[in-house]
mmCIF file of C-alpha atoms in Angstrom:
data_model
loop_
_atom_site.group_PDB
_atom_site.id
_atom_site.type_symbol
_atom_site.label_atom_id
_atom_site.label_comp_id
_atom_site.label_asym_id
_atom_site.label_seq_id
_atom_site.Cartn_x
_atom_site.Cartn_y
_atom_site.Cartn_z
ATOM 1 C CA MET A 295 153.642 107.135 88.278
ATOM 2 C CA VAL A 296 150.556 106.010 90.242
ATOM 3 C CA GLN A 297 146.986 107.046 90.609
ATOM 4 C CA ALA A 298 144.723 107.531 93.683
ATOM 5 C CA LEU A 299 142.133 105.592 94.157
ATOM 6 C CA SER A 300 139.247 106.688 95.582
ATOM 7 C CA HIS A 301 138.460 104.584 98.899
ATOM 8 C CA HIS A 302 135.459 101.803 99.297
ATOM 9 C CA ASN A 303 134.768 100.266 101.653
ATOM 10 C CA THR A 304 133.748 96.397 100.969
ATOM 11 C CA VAL A 305 130.236 95.005 99.314
ATOM 12 C CA LEU A 306 129.604 93.940 102.028
ATOM 13 C CA HIS A 307 129.892 96.761 104.343
ATOM 14 C CA GLN A 308 127.633 98.973 101.647
ATOM 15 C CA LEU A 309 124.758 96.441 101.447
ATOM 16 C CA LEU A 310 124.703 96.438 104.934
ATOM 17 C CA ARG A 311 124.329 100.367 105.549
ATOM 18 C CA PRO A 312 120.317 100.900 105.703
ATOM 19 C CA LEU A 313 120.409 98.605 108.840
ATOM 20 C CA SER A 314 120.904 100.923 112.011
ATOM 21 C CA ARG A 315 122.836 99.702 114.922
ATOM 22 C CA HIS A 316 121.404 101.149 117.317
ATOM 23 C CA GLU A 317 118.142 99.988 116.524
ATOM 24 C CA PHE A 318 120.138 96.069 115.764
ATOM 25 C CA GLU A 319 121.245 96.346 119.374
ATOM 26 C CA GLU A 320 118.175 97.389 120.748
ATOM 27 C CA LEU A 321 116.647 94.193 119.260
ATOM 28 C CA ALA A 322 119.186 91.909 120.347
ATOM 29 C CA GLN A 323 119.128 93.749 123.870
ATOM 30 C CA ILE A 324 115.589 92.532 123.601
ATOM 31 C CA HIS A 325 115.542 89.097 122.602
ATOM 32 C CA HIS A 326 118.156 88.286 124.768
ATOM 33 C CA THR A 327 118.141 84.454 126.877
ATOM 34 C CA GLY A 328 120.591 83.809 129.805
ATOM 35 C CA GLN A 329 124.161 84.914 130.218
ATOM 36 C CA LYS A 330 126.032 88.051 128.880
ATOM 37 C CA LEU A 331 127.696 87.089 125.886
ATOM 38 C CA ARG A 332 131.787 88.011 125.637
ATOM 39 C CA SER A 333 133.016 86.608 123.157
ATOM 40 C CA VAL A 334 130.746 86.437 120.218
ATOM 41 C CA SER A 335 127.841 89.202 119.455
ATOM 42 C CA ARG A 336 124.486 89.457 117.849
ATOM 43 C CA TRP A 337 126.204 91.255 115.262
ATOM 44 C CA ASP A 338 128.958 88.742 114.759
ATOM 45 C CA GLN A 339 126.174 86.144 114.012
ATOM 46 C CA PHE A 340 123.897 88.182 111.804
ATOM 47 C CA VAL A 341 126.819 89.827 109.221
ATOM 48 C CA GLY A 342 128.409 85.624 109.522
ATOM 49 C CA LEU A 343 125.237 84.148 108.713
ATOM 50 C CA ALA A 344 124.393 87.262 105.815
ATOM 51 C CA MET A 345 127.766 86.563 104.364
ATOM 52 C CA SER A 346 127.128 82.826 104.118
ATOM 53 C CA GLN A 347 123.701 83.629 103.105
ATOM 54 C CA LEU A 348 125.274 86.230 99.748
ATOM 55 C CA ALA A 349 128.346 83.839 99.373
ATOM 56 C CA GLY A 350 127.239 80.276 99.669
ATOM 57 C CA ARG A 351 128.871 78.913 102.173
ATOM 58 C CA GLN A 352 127.637 75.681 103.446
ATOM 59 C CA SER A 353 128.712 74.679 106.553
ATOM 60 C CA LEU A 354 129.872 76.424 110.143
ATOM 61 C CA ARG A 355 133.737 75.339 109.442
ATOM 62 C CA ASP A 356 132.998 77.154 105.763
ATOM 63 C CA ILE A 357 131.179 80.124 107.444
ATOM 64 C CA GLU A 358 134.458 80.153 109.860
ATOM 65 C CA ALA A 359 137.573 79.852 107.949
ATOM 66 C CA ASN A 360 135.891 82.906 104.891
ATOM 67 C CA LEU A 361 135.421 85.452 108.515
ATOM 68 C CA ARG A 362 138.665 84.502 109.372
ATOM 69 C CA THR A 363 140.490 84.959 105.443
ATOM 70 C CA GLN A 364 138.676 88.564 105.366
ATOM 71 C CA LYS A 365 139.384 89.716 109.127
ATOM 72 C CA HIS A 366 141.284 92.884 108.274
ATOM 73 C CA LYS A 367 137.700 93.486 106.323
ATOM 74 C CA LEU A 368 135.274 92.964 108.717
ATOM 75 C CA TYR A 369 136.791 95.500 110.899
ATOM 76 C CA HIS A 370 134.714 98.228 109.392
ATOM 77 C CA LEU A 371 131.495 96.651 109.611
ATOM 78 C CA GLY A 372 132.320 96.377 113.424
ATOM 79 C CA ALA A 373 132.085 92.691 113.776
ATOM 80 C CA LYS A 374 134.913 89.620 113.508
ATOM 81 C CA PRO A 375 135.275 86.556 112.761
ATOM 82 C CA ILE A 376 133.162 83.863 114.301
ATOM 83 C CA SER A 377 134.320 80.166 115.868
ATOM 84 C CA ARG A 378 132.130 77.836 114.073
ATOM 85 C CA SER A 379 131.853 76.508 118.048
ATOM 86 C CA SER A 380 130.442 79.733 119.236
ATOM 87 C CA LEU A 381 127.961 80.229 115.820
ATOM 88 C CA ALA A 382 126.426 76.657 116.775
ATOM 89 C CA ARG A 383 125.795 77.938 120.221
ATOM 90 C CA VAL A 384 124.178 81.498 119.425
ATOM 91 C CA ASN A 385 122.160 79.790 116.591
ATOM 92 C CA GLU A 386 120.763 77.194 119.534
ATOM 93 C CA LYS A 387 119.977 79.283 122.132
ATOM 94 C CA GLN A 388 119.545 82.678 120.919
ATOM 95 C CA PRO A 389 115.659 83.581 120.302
ATOM 96 C CA HIS A 390 115.245 83.663 116.499
ATOM 97 C CA GLU A 391 112.732 86.807 116.558
ATOM 98 C CA LEU A 392 115.563 89.075 116.666
ATOM 99 C CA TYR A 393 115.722 89.027 112.830
ATOM 100 C CA GLN A 394 111.790 88.051 112.553
ATOM 101 C CA HIS A 395 111.259 91.832 114.122
ATOM 102 C CA LEU A 396 114.397 93.024 111.895
ATOM 103 C CA PHE A 397 112.884 92.331 108.732
ATOM 104 C CA SER A 398 110.091 94.174 109.897
ATOM 105 C CA LYS A 399 112.169 97.479 110.109
ATOM 106 C CA LEU A 400 113.595 97.055 106.505
ATOM 107 C CA LEU A 401 110.491 96.361 105.375
ATOM 108 C CA VAL A 402 109.557 99.619 106.678
ATOM 109 C CA ARG A 403 112.355 101.096 104.547
ATOM 110 C CA LEU A 404 110.579 99.386 101.343
ATOM 111 C CA GLN A 405 106.743 100.189 101.774
ATOM 112 C CA GLY A 406 105.131 103.591 100.564
ATOM 113 C CA ARG A 407 106.865 103.269 97.265
ATOM 114 C CA PRO A 408 104.358 103.550 94.256
ATOM 115 C CA VAL A 409 102.637 101.139 92.563
ATOM 116 C CA SER A 410 104.659 99.706 89.667
ATOM 117 C CA HIS A 411 103.144 96.252 88.580
ATOM 118 C CA LYS A 412 102.592 95.823 85.055
ATOM 119 C CA PHE A 413 98.734 96.293 85.289
ATOM 120 C CA ARG A 414 96.451 99.778 84.858
ATOM 121 C CA PHE A 415 94.993 99.411 87.656
ATOM 122 C CA LYS A 416 96.244 101.533 90.851
ATOM 123 C CA ASN A 417 96.136 99.123 93.404
ATOM 124 C CA PRO A 418 98.482 97.075 95.360
ATOM 125 C CA LEU A 419 98.504 93.897 93.671
ATOM 126 C CA PHE A 420 100.071 90.812 96.449
ATOM 127 C CA SER A 421 99.938 86.724 95.691
ATOM 128 C CA LEU A 422 99.231 84.914 98.423
ATOM 129 C CA ASP A 423 101.223 81.336 98.713
ATOM 130 C CA ALA A 424 103.285 78.797 100.609
ATOM 131 C CA SER A 425 106.276 76.144 100.273
ATOM 132 C CA LEU A 426 107.297 73.471 101.957
ATOM 133 C CA ILE A 427 111.367 73.859 102.930
ATOM 134 C CA ASP A 428 112.397 70.310 102.777
ATOM 135 C CA LEU A 429 114.382 69.140 105.956
ATOM 136 C CA SER A 430 115.729 65.075 106.895
ATOM 137 C CA LEU A 431 113.576 63.093 109.255
ATOM 138 C CA LYS A 432 116.676 61.867 111.087
ATOM 139 C CA LEU A 433 118.348 65.051 111.676
ATOM 140 C CA PHE A 434 115.076 67.309 112.927
ATOM 141 C CA PRO A 435 112.860 64.825 113.564
ATOM 142 C CA TRP A 436 111.177 67.378 115.236
ATOM 143 C CA ALA A 437 109.721 68.845 112.240
ATOM 144 C CA ASP A 438 108.067 65.846 110.716
ATOM 145 C CA CYS A 439 105.417 65.911 108.864
ATOM 146 C CA ASN A 440 104.576 62.648 108.257
ATOM 147 C CA ARG A 441 107.043 58.637 108.944
ATOM 148 C CA SER A 442 109.171 59.683 105.968
ATOM 149 C CA LYS A 443 108.880 63.769 105.607
ATOM 150 C CA ALA A 444 110.084 66.216 107.660
ATOM 151 C CA ALA A 445 109.442 69.823 106.739
ATOM 152 C CA MET A 446 108.743 73.673 107.750
ATOM 153 C CA LYS A 447 106.241 76.444 106.210
ATOM 154 C CA LEU A 448 107.251 79.312 104.866
ATOM 155 C CA HIS A 449 104.506 81.794 103.958
ATOM 156 C CA VAL A 450 104.476 84.628 102.143
ATOM 157 C CA GLY A 451 102.060 87.163 100.876
ATOM 158 C CA LEU A 452 104.520 88.966 97.420
ATOM 159 C CA ASN A 453 103.843 92.519 96.672
ATOM 160 C CA HIS A 454 104.068 92.683 93.184
ATOM 161 C CA SER A 455 105.677 95.791 93.017
ATOM 162 C CA ASP A 456 109.556 95.164 93.445
ATOM 163 C CA MET A 457 108.756 91.732 94.234
ATOM 164 C CA ILE A 458 108.961 92.795 97.293
ATOM 165 C CA PRO A 459 107.767 90.044 100.416
ATOM 166 C CA GLU A 460 105.435 91.777 102.780
ATOM 167 C CA PHE A 461 104.002 89.644 104.566
ATOM 168 C CA VAL A 462 106.180 86.257 105.825
ATOM 169 C CA ALA A 463 105.529 83.596 108.428
ATOM 170 C CA LEU A 464 106.717 80.879 109.309
ATOM 171 C CA SER A 465 105.080 76.963 110.108
ATOM 172 C CA ASP A 466 105.204 73.599 110.564
ATOM 173 C CA GLY A 467 104.952 71.454 107.834
ATOM 174 C CA LYS A 468 101.500 70.052 107.917
ATOM 175 C CA GLU A 469 99.995 73.050 109.259
ATOM 176 C CA ASN A 470 97.246 74.307 106.593
ATOM 177 C CA ASP A 471 98.123 77.392 104.056
ATOM 178 C CA LEU A 472 94.797 79.133 105.231
ATOM 179 C CA VAL A 473 95.724 79.929 109.339
ATOM 180 C CA GLN A 474 98.763 81.836 108.610
ATOM 181 C CA GLY A 475 97.123 83.222 105.225
ATOM 182 C CA ARG A 476 94.191 85.058 107.208
ATOM 183 C CA GLN A 477 96.462 86.855 109.790
ATOM 184 C CA PHE A 478 97.887 88.549 107.281
ATOM 185 C CA ASP A 479 97.035 92.218 107.035
ATOM 186 C CA PHE A 480 96.528 92.833 103.623
ATOM 187 C CA PRO A 481 96.269 96.865 102.793
ATOM 188 C CA THR A 482 92.012 98.133 102.085
ATOM 189 C CA GLY A 483 91.833 98.637 98.620
ATOM 190 C CA SER A 484 94.632 95.741 97.952
ATOM 191 C CA ILE A 485 93.790 92.516 95.143
ATOM 192 C CA VAL A 486 95.405 89.490 96.360
ATOM 193 C CA ALA A 487 95.229 86.069 93.871
ATOM 194 C CA PHE A 488 95.432 82.525 95.496
ATOM 195 C CA ASP A 489 94.716 79.160 94.969
ATOM 196 C CA LYS A 490 91.929 76.930 96.098
ATOM 197 C CA GLY A 491 93.836 76.088 98.496
ATOM 198 C CA TYR A 492 93.339 79.221 100.483
ATOM 199 C CA ASN A 493 89.500 78.573 100.093
ATOM 200 C CA ASP A 494 87.530 79.753 103.012
ATOM 201 C CA TYR A 495 83.810 81.275 102.824
ATOM 202 C CA GLY A 496 84.105 83.181 106.210
ATOM 203 C CA TRP A 497 87.490 84.545 105.367
ATOM 204 C CA TYR A 498 86.111 85.725 101.725
ATOM 205 C CA ASN A 499 83.437 87.759 103.788
ATOM 206 C CA GLU A 500 86.691 88.691 106.164
ATOM 207 C CA LEU A 501 88.033 90.182 103.360
ATOM 208 C CA ASN A 502 85.033 91.679 101.390
ATOM 209 C CA ASN A 503 83.701 93.494 104.624
ATOM 210 C CA LYS A 504 87.921 95.263 104.894
ATOM 211 C CA GLY A 505 87.576 96.049 101.800
ATOM 212 C CA VAL A 506 90.013 93.443 100.124
ATOM 213 C CA PHE A 507 89.884 92.296 96.525
ATOM 214 C CA PHE A 508 90.409 89.563 95.751
ATOM 215 C CA VAL A 509 90.865 86.861 92.118
ATOM 216 C CA THR A 510 91.113 82.412 93.669
ATOM 217 C CA ARG A 511 89.757 79.473 91.537
ATOM 218 C CA LEU A 512 85.954 78.236 91.415
ATOM 219 C CA ARG A 513 85.806 75.229 93.140
ATOM 220 C CA PRO A 514 84.407 72.858 90.746
ATOM 221 C CA ASN A 515 81.480 70.970 93.176
ATOM 222 C CA ALA A 516 80.648 74.779 94.860
ATOM 223 C CA ILE A 517 77.178 75.244 95.321
ATOM 224 C CA TYR A 518 75.903 78.582 93.710
ATOM 225 C CA THR A 519 72.924 80.338 91.983
ATOM 226 C CA LEU A 520 73.205 82.635 88.837
ATOM 227 C CA CYS A 521 72.259 86.308 89.725
ATOM 228 C CA GLU A 522 73.451 88.229 86.741
ATOM 229 C CA ARG A 523 75.177 87.290 83.624
ATOM 230 C CA ARG A 524 77.493 89.703 81.480
ATOM 231 C CA ALA A 525 78.132 90.011 78.100
ATOM 232 C CA VAL A 526 81.895 89.224 77.351
ATOM 233 C CA ASN A 527 84.102 89.062 74.890
ATOM 234 C CA GLN A 528 85.268 85.970 72.956
ATOM 235 C CA LYS A 529 88.373 86.864 70.748
ATOM 236 C CA SER A 530 89.942 87.767 74.615
ATOM 237 C CA GLY A 531 89.361 84.059 75.617
ATOM 238 C CA VAL A 532 86.728 85.102 78.506
ATOM 239 C CA THR A 533 83.879 82.110 78.196
ATOM 240 C CA SER A 534 81.328 83.766 80.553
ATOM 241 C CA ASP A 535 81.077 86.663 83.109
ATOM 242 C CA GLN A 536 78.688 85.671 85.670
ATOM 243 C CA ILE A 537 77.759 87.199 89.435
ATOM 244 C CA ILE A 538 76.722 84.507 91.309
ATOM 245 C CA GLN A 539 75.777 83.739 94.924
ATOM 246 C CA LEU A 540 77.684 81.442 97.620
ATOM 247 C CA ASN A 541 74.463 79.109 98.595
ATOM 248 C CA SER A 542 75.373 75.319 100.233
ATOM 249 C CA VAL A 543 74.738 75.714 103.887
ATOM 250 C CA HIS A 544 78.106 75.675 104.994
ATOM 251 C CA ALA A 545 78.526 79.130 102.677
ATOM 252 C CA LEU A 546 75.327 80.975 103.758
ATOM 253 C CA LYS A 547 76.243 79.684 107.620
ATOM 254 C CA ARG A 548 79.574 81.300 106.757
ATOM 255 C CA GLY A 549 78.501 84.674 105.481
ATOM 256 C CA ALA A 550 79.897 84.264 101.793
ATOM 257 C CA PRO A 551 79.189 87.194 99.601
ATOM 258 C CA GLN A 552 77.697 87.929 96.472
ATOM 259 C CA LEU A 553 80.624 87.227 93.892
ATOM 260 C CA ARG A 554 82.049 87.262 90.279
ATOM 261 C CA ARG A 555 82.456 83.936 88.364
ATOM 262 C CA VAL A 556 84.884 84.564 85.378
ATOM 263 C CA GLY A 557 85.538 81.750 83.139
ATOM 264 C CA TYR A 558 88.908 81.191 81.105
ATOM 265 C CA ARG A 559 90.663 79.238 78.131
ATOM 266 C CA ASP A 560 93.746 79.381 77.843
ATOM 267 C CA SER A 561 94.345 79.183 73.747
ATOM 268 C CA GLN A 562 97.722 78.038 74.160
ATOM 269 C CA SER A 563 97.156 75.445 76.877
ATOM 270 C CA GLY A 564 93.330 75.200 75.828
ATOM 271 C CA LYS A 565 92.602 74.109 79.499
ATOM 272 C CA HIS A 566 89.573 75.991 81.065
ATOM 273 C CA TYR A 567 89.477 77.819 83.829
ATOM 274 C CA VAL A 568 87.223 79.584 86.233
ATOM 275 C CA PHE A 569 88.191 81.819 88.846
ATOM 276 C CA LEU A 570 85.493 84.010 91.359
ATOM 277 C CA THR A 571 86.848 87.433 93.088
ATOM 278 C CA ASN A 572 84.545 89.855 94.822
ATOM 279 C CA HIS A 573 85.999 92.744 92.524
ATOM 280 C CA PHE A 574 82.497 94.109 89.675
ATOM 281 C CA HIS A 575 85.054 96.332 88.151
ATOM 282 C CA LEU A 576 88.000 95.326 85.973
ATOM 283 C CA SER A 577 87.334 93.788 82.979
ATOM 284 C CA ALA A 578 86.532 89.346 82.898
ATOM 285 C CA ARG A 579 89.760 88.975 80.946
ATOM 286 C CA THR A 580 92.163 91.638 83.416
ATOM 287 C CA ILE A 581 90.389 88.935 86.500
ATOM 288 C CA ALA A 582 91.941 86.013 84.323
ATOM 289 C CA ASP A 583 95.419 88.021 84.014
ATOM 290 C CA ILE A 584 95.518 89.005 87.788
ATOM 291 C CA TYR A 585 96.006 84.567 88.313
ATOM 292 C CA LYS A 586 97.968 84.506 85.981
ATOM 293 C CA GLU A 587 101.069 86.430 87.248
ATOM 294 C CA ARG A 588 99.995 84.881 90.599
ATOM 295 C CA TRP A 589 102.637 82.591 89.688
ATOM 296 C CA GLN A 590 105.345 85.607 90.422
ATOM 297 C CA VAL A 591 105.005 84.031 93.829
ATOM 298 C CA GLU A 592 106.681 80.970 92.428
ATOM 299 C CA LEU A 593 109.041 82.024 90.725
ATOM 300 C CA PHE A 594 109.921 84.274 94.094
ATOM 301 C CA PHE A 595 110.210 80.494 96.627
ATOM 302 C CA LYS A 596 112.548 79.521 93.166
ATOM 303 C CA ALA A 597 114.829 82.214 93.358
ATOM 304 C CA ILE A 598 115.246 82.408 96.682
ATOM 305 C CA LYS A 599 115.842 78.622 97.624
ATOM 306 C CA GLN A 600 118.500 79.181 94.457
ATOM 307 C CA ASN A 601 120.319 81.820 95.568
ATOM 308 C CA LEU A 602 119.898 81.756 99.672
ATOM 309 C CA LYS A 603 120.305 79.536 102.249
ATOM 310 C CA LEU A 604 117.196 77.656 102.538
ATOM 311 C CA LYS A 605 118.181 73.795 101.369
ATOM 312 C CA THR A 606 121.008 72.970 103.215
ATOM 313 C CA PHE A 607 121.638 74.463 107.216
ATOM 314 C CA VAL A 608 124.229 74.863 109.831
ATOM 315 C CA GLY A 609 122.438 73.682 112.739
ATOM 316 C CA THR A 610 119.624 71.203 113.286
ATOM 317 C CA SER A 611 117.650 72.753 116.953
ATOM 318 C CA LYS A 612 114.112 74.404 115.955
ATOM 319 C CA ASN A 613 115.999 78.142 116.758
ATOM 320 C CA ALA A 614 118.863 77.751 114.950
ATOM 321 C CA ILE A 615 116.728 76.527 111.159
ATOM 322 C CA LEU A 616 114.005 79.715 112.040
ATOM 323 C CA THR A 617 117.360 82.014 112.376
ATOM 324 C CA GLN A 618 118.791 80.875 109.299
ATOM 325 C CA ILE A 619 115.143 80.953 107.604
ATOM 326 C CA TRP A 620 114.787 84.829 108.737
ATOM 327 C CA VAL A 621 118.459 85.894 108.431
ATOM 328 C CA SER A 622 117.980 84.831 104.991
ATOM 329 C CA MET A 623 114.765 87.009 104.833
ATOM 330 C CA CYS A 624 116.785 90.123 105.921
ATOM 331 C CA THR A 625 118.921 88.984 103.765
ATOM 332 C CA TYR A 626 116.724 89.381 100.628
ATOM 333 C CA LEU A 627 115.356 92.666 101.696
ATOM 334 C CA LEU A 628 118.402 94.060 102.113
ATOM 335 C CA VAL A 629 119.248 93.015 97.864
ATOM 336 C CA ALA A 630 115.865 94.505 96.908
ATOM 337 C CA TYR A 631 116.261 97.586 98.909
ATOM 338 C CA LEU A 632 119.765 97.398 96.918
ATOM 339 C CA LYS A 633 117.382 96.910 94.016
ATOM 340 C CA TYR A 634 115.347 100.344 94.716
ATOM 341 C CA MET A 635 117.953 102.611 95.569
ATOM 342 C CA SER A 636 120.120 102.002 91.923
ATOM 343 C CA LYS A 637 117.091 102.272 90.018
ATOM 344 C CA THR A 638 118.549 99.205 88.233
ATOM 345 C CA THR A 639 116.377 97.146 85.944
ATOM 346 C CA TRP A 640 118.473 93.739 87.185
ATOM 347 C CA SER A 641 116.109 91.126 89.211
ATOM 348 C CA VAL A 642 116.406 90.316 92.432
ATOM 349 C CA GLN A 643 117.946 87.400 91.668
ATOM 350 C CA ARG A 644 120.254 88.733 89.736
ATOM 351 C CA LEU A 645 121.512 91.147 91.681
ATOM 352 C CA MET A 646 122.017 88.226 94.463
ATOM 353 C CA ARG A 647 124.100 86.307 91.850
ATOM 354 C CA VAL A 648 126.853 88.943 90.949
ATOM 355 C CA LEU A 649 126.721 89.366 94.550
ATOM 356 C CA GLN A 650 127.853 86.174 95.047
ATOM 357 C CA VAL A 651 131.466 86.811 93.209
ATOM 358 C CA GLY A 652 132.303 89.967 94.938
ATOM 359 C CA ILE A 653 130.715 90.365 98.585
ATOM 360 C CA PHE A 654 134.382 91.477 99.742
ATOM 361 C CA ASP A 655 135.255 93.717 97.237
ATOM 362 C CA ARG A 656 136.051 96.948 97.492
ATOM 363 C CA ARG A 657 134.889 99.138 95.071
ATOM 364 C CA SER A 658 131.095 101.026 94.931
ATOM 365 C CA ILE A 659 128.472 98.781 94.646
ATOM 366 C CA LEU A 660 126.940 100.395 91.860
ATOM 367 C CA GLU A 661 129.899 100.343 90.342
ATOM 368 C CA LEU A 662 130.061 96.565 90.757
ATOM 369 C CA ILE A 663 125.995 96.197 89.652
ATOM 370 C CA ASP A 664 127.116 98.579 85.997
ATOM 371 C CA PRO A 665 131.037 98.738 85.595
ATOM 372 C CA GLY A 666 130.408 100.688 82.197
ATOM 373 C CA PRO A 667 131.716 100.086 78.821
ATOM 374 C CA PRO A 668 135.089 98.148 78.800
ATOM 375 C CA PRO A 669 138.268 100.367 78.366
ATOM 376 C CA LYS A 670 139.280 101.411 75.032
ATOM 377 C CA GLU A 671 142.518 99.400 73.723
ATOM 378 C CA LYS A 672 145.001 102.390 73.589
ATOM 379 C CA SER A 673 147.060 102.527 70.341
ATOM 380 C CA GLU A 674 150.679 102.165 70.437
ATOM 381 C CA PRO A 675 152.078 103.832 67.714
ATOM 382 C CA GLN A 676 155.641 102.600 68.510
ATOM 383 C CA MET A 677 154.554 99.209 68.377
ATOM 384 C CA ARG A 678 153.738 98.899 65.076
ATOM 385 C CA PHE A 679 156.337 97.900 61.972
ATOM 386 C CA ALA A 680 157.019 100.324 59.095
ATOM 387 C CA LEU A 681 156.352 98.395 55.853
#
């Protein structure tokens, strides 16, 4: 007797469910150039590129073949297979800003979550950093950084609650990290950790006036006046806790506020670090631990480069590259939304690896994440010999 099986759409269909097709089509109309698309739609483009991100497709031909093979499973997605020539043309001609704005729409669904980082304080915690996306100078001459290298730069303000890239920007590889970093509007009361590449006394003053706390490294050649010494617990690794005033001509001209200088020696490596912050109430050891936690943004860059298509590209124009990068960021948010809704303890990186295997499976996406215990083996007495 055949048991009735409950019907499920594909895992890809369930993953894309948070997207509103109505909002997507509105954005597609706004961000359109040239004649009306006939044989292909922007939704077909998005489904094809999102699938390639999750399934690890390597080329336009690879994407085309995979979509044609799964043609009957695309019906419920409202999509259809797309030829490699059509996909290449849309990637090159149609504005990438559609997916930049789609990223913002998806981000709204993940905002407003309770603070869930590892620290006891309730302030939202962000890590700010940028990473180069290496390109071939021969194939992408418009992205030249110097005579021997081409690259784009991905700037991210990572929210440590569920590791969400809440602030994202793209620039050419030659642009200073601080240019895009200053554009991110961090919420009042949040704490932002960044390295010495973002050193700017005027920006420190802006953050302080907005009520945004920051933790960074003090430059060795910084000129300052000691205003106050605080007691420290040497056993915690803290070597100094001071209130200082940066008083170089440049710092005074930029309005650098009074800041806190924290010295810390790592017990494992023996290295000594000096941190700078405008937060005067957290313990000195917590300040050191906040900067150490900044390593999570480096792990984020590593995860997306290993699991999403940010090393090989299916186009050579600037618009095609930006399209593929923004689609990858949208895909990451969809997986992060799945993690949030399923309440799984898995990392987004682990979820992406599992989705890569079963993206076109017809089963519950929650079952894919948590298949449950293996079925018990049925005993078959009739197969036993009587001894």
